[in-house]
Structures are given as structure tokens and as C-alpha cells.
Coordinates of C-alpha atoms and ligand atoms in Angstrom, one line a residue:
M1 CA 110.6 98.8 77.6
S2 CA 110.2 100.8 81.1
H3 CA 111.3 99.6 84.5
P4 CA 108.5 97.4 85.7
C5 CA 108.0 99.8 88.7
L6 CA 106.9 102.6 86.2
R7 CA 104.0 100.4 85.0
C8 CA 103.1 98.8 88.1
G9 CA 102.3 100.5 91.7
A10 CA 100.7 97.3 93.1
C11 CA 102.8 97.6 96.3
C12 CA 101.7 100.9 96.9
A13 CA 98.2 100.2 97.1
T14 CA 98.7 96.8 99.2
F15 CA 100.4 97.4 102.5
R16 CA 100.4 100.1 105.1
V17 CA 103.7 102.1 104.8
S18 CA 104.9 103.4 108.2
F19 CA 108.1 104.7 109.5
H20 CA 109.5 107.1 112.1
W21 CA 108.5 110.4 112.2
S22 CA 111.8 112.0 111.8
E23 CA 111.8 110.7 108.0
A24 CA 109.2 113.2 107.1
Q25 CA 109.2 116.9 106.2
P26 CA 109.8 119.2 108.1
H27 CA 112.4 117.2 110.3
N28 CA 113.9 116.0 107.1
P29 CA 113.6 118.0 103.9
D30 CA 114.4 115.1 101.5
G31 CA 111.2 113.1 103.2
P32 CA 107.7 113.0 102.4
A33 CA 105.8 116.2 102.8
A34 CA 104.0 116.8 105.8
E35 CA 100.6 116.7 104.3
L36 CA 101.1 113.3 102.8
V37 CA 101.6 111.8 106.0
M38 CA 99.5 110.8 109.4
P39 CA 100.2 110.1 112.8
L40 CA 100.0 106.2 113.1
R41 CA 101.3 105.3 116.7
R42 CA 104.0 106.9 119.1
H43 CA 106.8 107.8 117.1
E44 CA 105.2 106.3 113.8
L45 CA 103.9 108.1 110.8
A46 CA 101.9 106.3 107.8
M47 CA 101.8 107.5 104.1
R48 CA 98.3 108.8 103.6
G49 CA 95.9 106.2 102.0
T50 CA 97.7 103.2 103.3
E51 CA 96.1 102.8 106.3
G52 CA 92.8 101.4 105.4
S53 CA 91.6 97.9 104.3
H54 CA 91.9 99.2 100.6
P55 CA 95.0 101.1 100.6
R56 CA 96.1 103.3 97.8
C57 CA 99.2 105.7 98.9
V58 CA 98.5 109.2 98.3
G59 CA 101.8 109.6 96.3
L60 CA 100.7 106.9 93.9
R61 CA 100.1 108.4 90.4
G62 CA 98.5 106.2 87.5
S63 CA 96.7 103.3 87.3
I64 CA 97.9 100.0 88.8
G65 CA 99.6 97.5 86.4
V66 CA 99.0 100.3 83.3
D67 CA 101.3 103.4 84.4
G68 CA 101.1 103.1 88.1
H69 CA 104.4 104.7 89.7
C70 CA 105.5 106.8 92.5
G71 CA 104.7 110.5 92.3
I72 CA 107.1 111.3 95.1
Y73 CA 109.9 109.1 94.1
P74 CA 113.1 111.5 95.3
N75 CA 111.1 111.9 98.8
R76 CA 109.8 108.5 99.1
P77 CA 110.4 106.7 102.6
S78 CA 113.1 104.4 103.6
V79 CA 110.5 101.6 103.8
C80 CA 109.6 102.3 100.0
R81 CA 113.2 102.3 98.8
E82 CA 113.8 99.1 100.8
V83 CA 111.3 97.1 98.7
E84 CA 113.0 95.3 96.1
P85 CA 111.1 94.4 92.8
S86 CA 111.2 90.6 92.3
W87 CA 114.4 89.4 90.6
E88 CA 115.9 92.9 89.9
F89 CA 118.8 91.8 92.1
G90 CA 118.7 88.0 91.7
R91 CA 116.3 87.2 94.3
H92 CA 112.3 87.1 94.8
S93 CA 110.7 89.6 96.8
A94 CA 107.3 88.5 98.9
Q95 CA 106.2 92.0 98.8
C96 CA 106.5 92.5 95.4
D97 CA 104.9 89.3 94.6
K98 CA 102.2 89.9 97.0
G99 CA 101.3 93.3 95.9
R100 CA 101.0 91.8 92.3
I101 CA 99.0 89.0 93.0
R102 CA 96.6 91.1 95.0
H103 CA 96.1 93.3 92.1
G104 CA 95.8 90.6 89.4
L105 CA 99.3 91.1 88.0
K106 CA 101.6 87.9 87.5
P107 CA 104.9 88.1 89.8
L108 CA 107.9 89.1 88.1
T109 CA 110.4 86.6 86.7
P110 CA 114.1 86.6 86.0
E111 CA 113.3 87.0 82.2
D112 CA 111.6 90.4 82.8
W113 CA 114.8 91.6 83.9
A114 CA 117.1 90.2 80.9
M115 CA 118.8 93.5 79.7
Q116 CA 116.0 95.5 81.2
P117 CA 117.1 99.3 81.0
V118 CA 116.8 101.3 84.0
S119 CA 114.7 104.1 83.3
L120 CA 113.8 105.6 87.0
P121 CA 113.5 109.3 87.2
G122 CA 117.2 110.9 87.5
V123 CA 119.1 107.5 86.6
D124 CA 120.8 107.2 83.2
Q125 CA 119.8 104.4 81.3
V126 CA 122.1 101.3 82.1
A127 CA 121.9 97.6 81.7
V128 CA 121.0 95.7 84.8
E129 CA 122.9 92.9 85.6
T130 CA 121.0 89.8 87.0
A131 CA 123.8 88.3 89.3
P132 CA 122.7 87.5 92.7
L133 CA 123.5 89.5 95.6
P134 CA 123.9 88.6 99.1
E135 CA 121.0 88.1 101.3
V136 CA 120.2 91.0 103.5
D137 CA 118.3 91.2 106.7
D138 CA 114.5 91.6 106.7
L139 CA 113.2 95.3 107.5
P140 CA 113.2 96.5 111.2
P141 CA 110.4 94.9 113.0
A142 CA 108.9 98.2 114.5
Y143 CA 108.7 100.2 111.0
G144 CA 107.9 98.5 107.6
F145 CA 106.3 97.9 104.3
G146 CA 105.5 94.6 105.3
A147 CA 102.4 94.4 107.4
P148 CA 99.3 94.2 105.1
S149 CA 96.8 96.7 105.8
P150 CA 94.2 95.7 108.4
E151 CA 90.7 94.2 107.5
P152 CA 87.7 96.3 108.1
G153 CA 87.1 96.8 111.9
S154 CA 90.7 95.6 112.7
P155 CA 92.6 98.0 115.2
L156 CA 95.7 99.3 113.3
A157 CA 98.2 98.0 116.2
Ligands
LIG201 S1 108.4 96.7 93.5 FE1 107.1 95.1 92.5 S2 105.0 95.5 93.2 FE2 106.2 97.4 93.7 S3 105.7 98.7 91.9 FE3 107.8 97.6 91.5 S4 107.2 95.7 90.5 FE4 105.0 96.7 91.4
LIG202 S1 105.4 106.6 98.9 FE1 105.5 106.2 96.8 S2 106.9 104.3 96.7 FE2 106.0 104.8 98.8 S3 104.0 103.8 98.7 FE3 103.8 105.7 98.4 S4 103.4 105.7 96.1 FE4 104.5 103.9 96.6

């Protein structure tokens, strides 16, 4: 059984994905390629495809809920790295649940992670422990993966 994020991709087609300009190439060679991002606001970029009312990140590959997955996984921006799949680390994720529900998928449950092997690219197969971890702060308010993409006609700001 593959990691749920390798057969989902729902959050990549639900939210506007914005981040500081310094995260992208050429400023950051490990960040998303310049042609995959667009200016959003002063100091901010967004992943192309995530700014409209029917967002789908340009980096998303496959079909949502079937084989949807990030096609630029090693270069994804920080906000993408901070989105936790629900219950992978012993707690639910509002962003994960919202994305999956928007695309007609059931939210993940703790049972989805029982001895779930991790098969993300570049990661050895290991068993995931489901013990709770300490709470972490929310994403910074200025950038994030948390704002749903605006409805048609709404300003981005
Ligand atoms: S974080 Fe949740 S919504 Fe996003 S790809 Fe993974 S399982 Fe799907
Ligand atoms: S960069 Fe990858 S993880 Fe981030 S929204 Fe796009 S497809 Fe999803």
C-alpha cells in the first residue's frame, strides 16, 4: 500500500499556494523552477495554477484520488512541506481534510496509518509510528497553504 499522498493530490487542487519570492529558483536552487511560479503580491509568489477558483497546481501529476501526487516533490515550497496528512503524526489536519472533502474523498483516519509503509521518493521503506507528537504553531499568516482559492470575481488579496 503506497503512501496516501501518492494516490491523492487533493490539497494541491484546493488552496492557493503562496510563499516568499526567495524560495523559488534562481534565488533558491532547491526551490520550484521559475517557470512554475507567478507573482502574487509584493514579496510573494504563487504556484501557477493555484490562484483561480478551480485551483490545480502546475506541479500536480496524475488524477486526484487515484494516482495524484506532487511532480516536483524535492523542490516543492515550504508551505507544501508543512501540510500534514491527517493522522500521519497522530493528529488531524484541517487542510488535508478540507482538500479531500472538496474532491469527494473521505478524510484520512488513524486506521489509514496502521503500519503504513512510507514510500515517498527518496525515502526508504519504514513503518510509521502513530504516537502523537507535540502541537506546532500554525503557518505564518503572511504566506501559506491555508487560504482557499478565491471565488470568481474576488480579489486575490
Ligand atoms: S496531505 Fe492530505 S489532501 Fe494532501 S495529498 Fe496528502 S492525503 Fe491528500
Ligand atoms: S508544489 Fe507539489 S505539493 Fe505543492 S501544491 Fe504543487 S503539486 Fe502540491
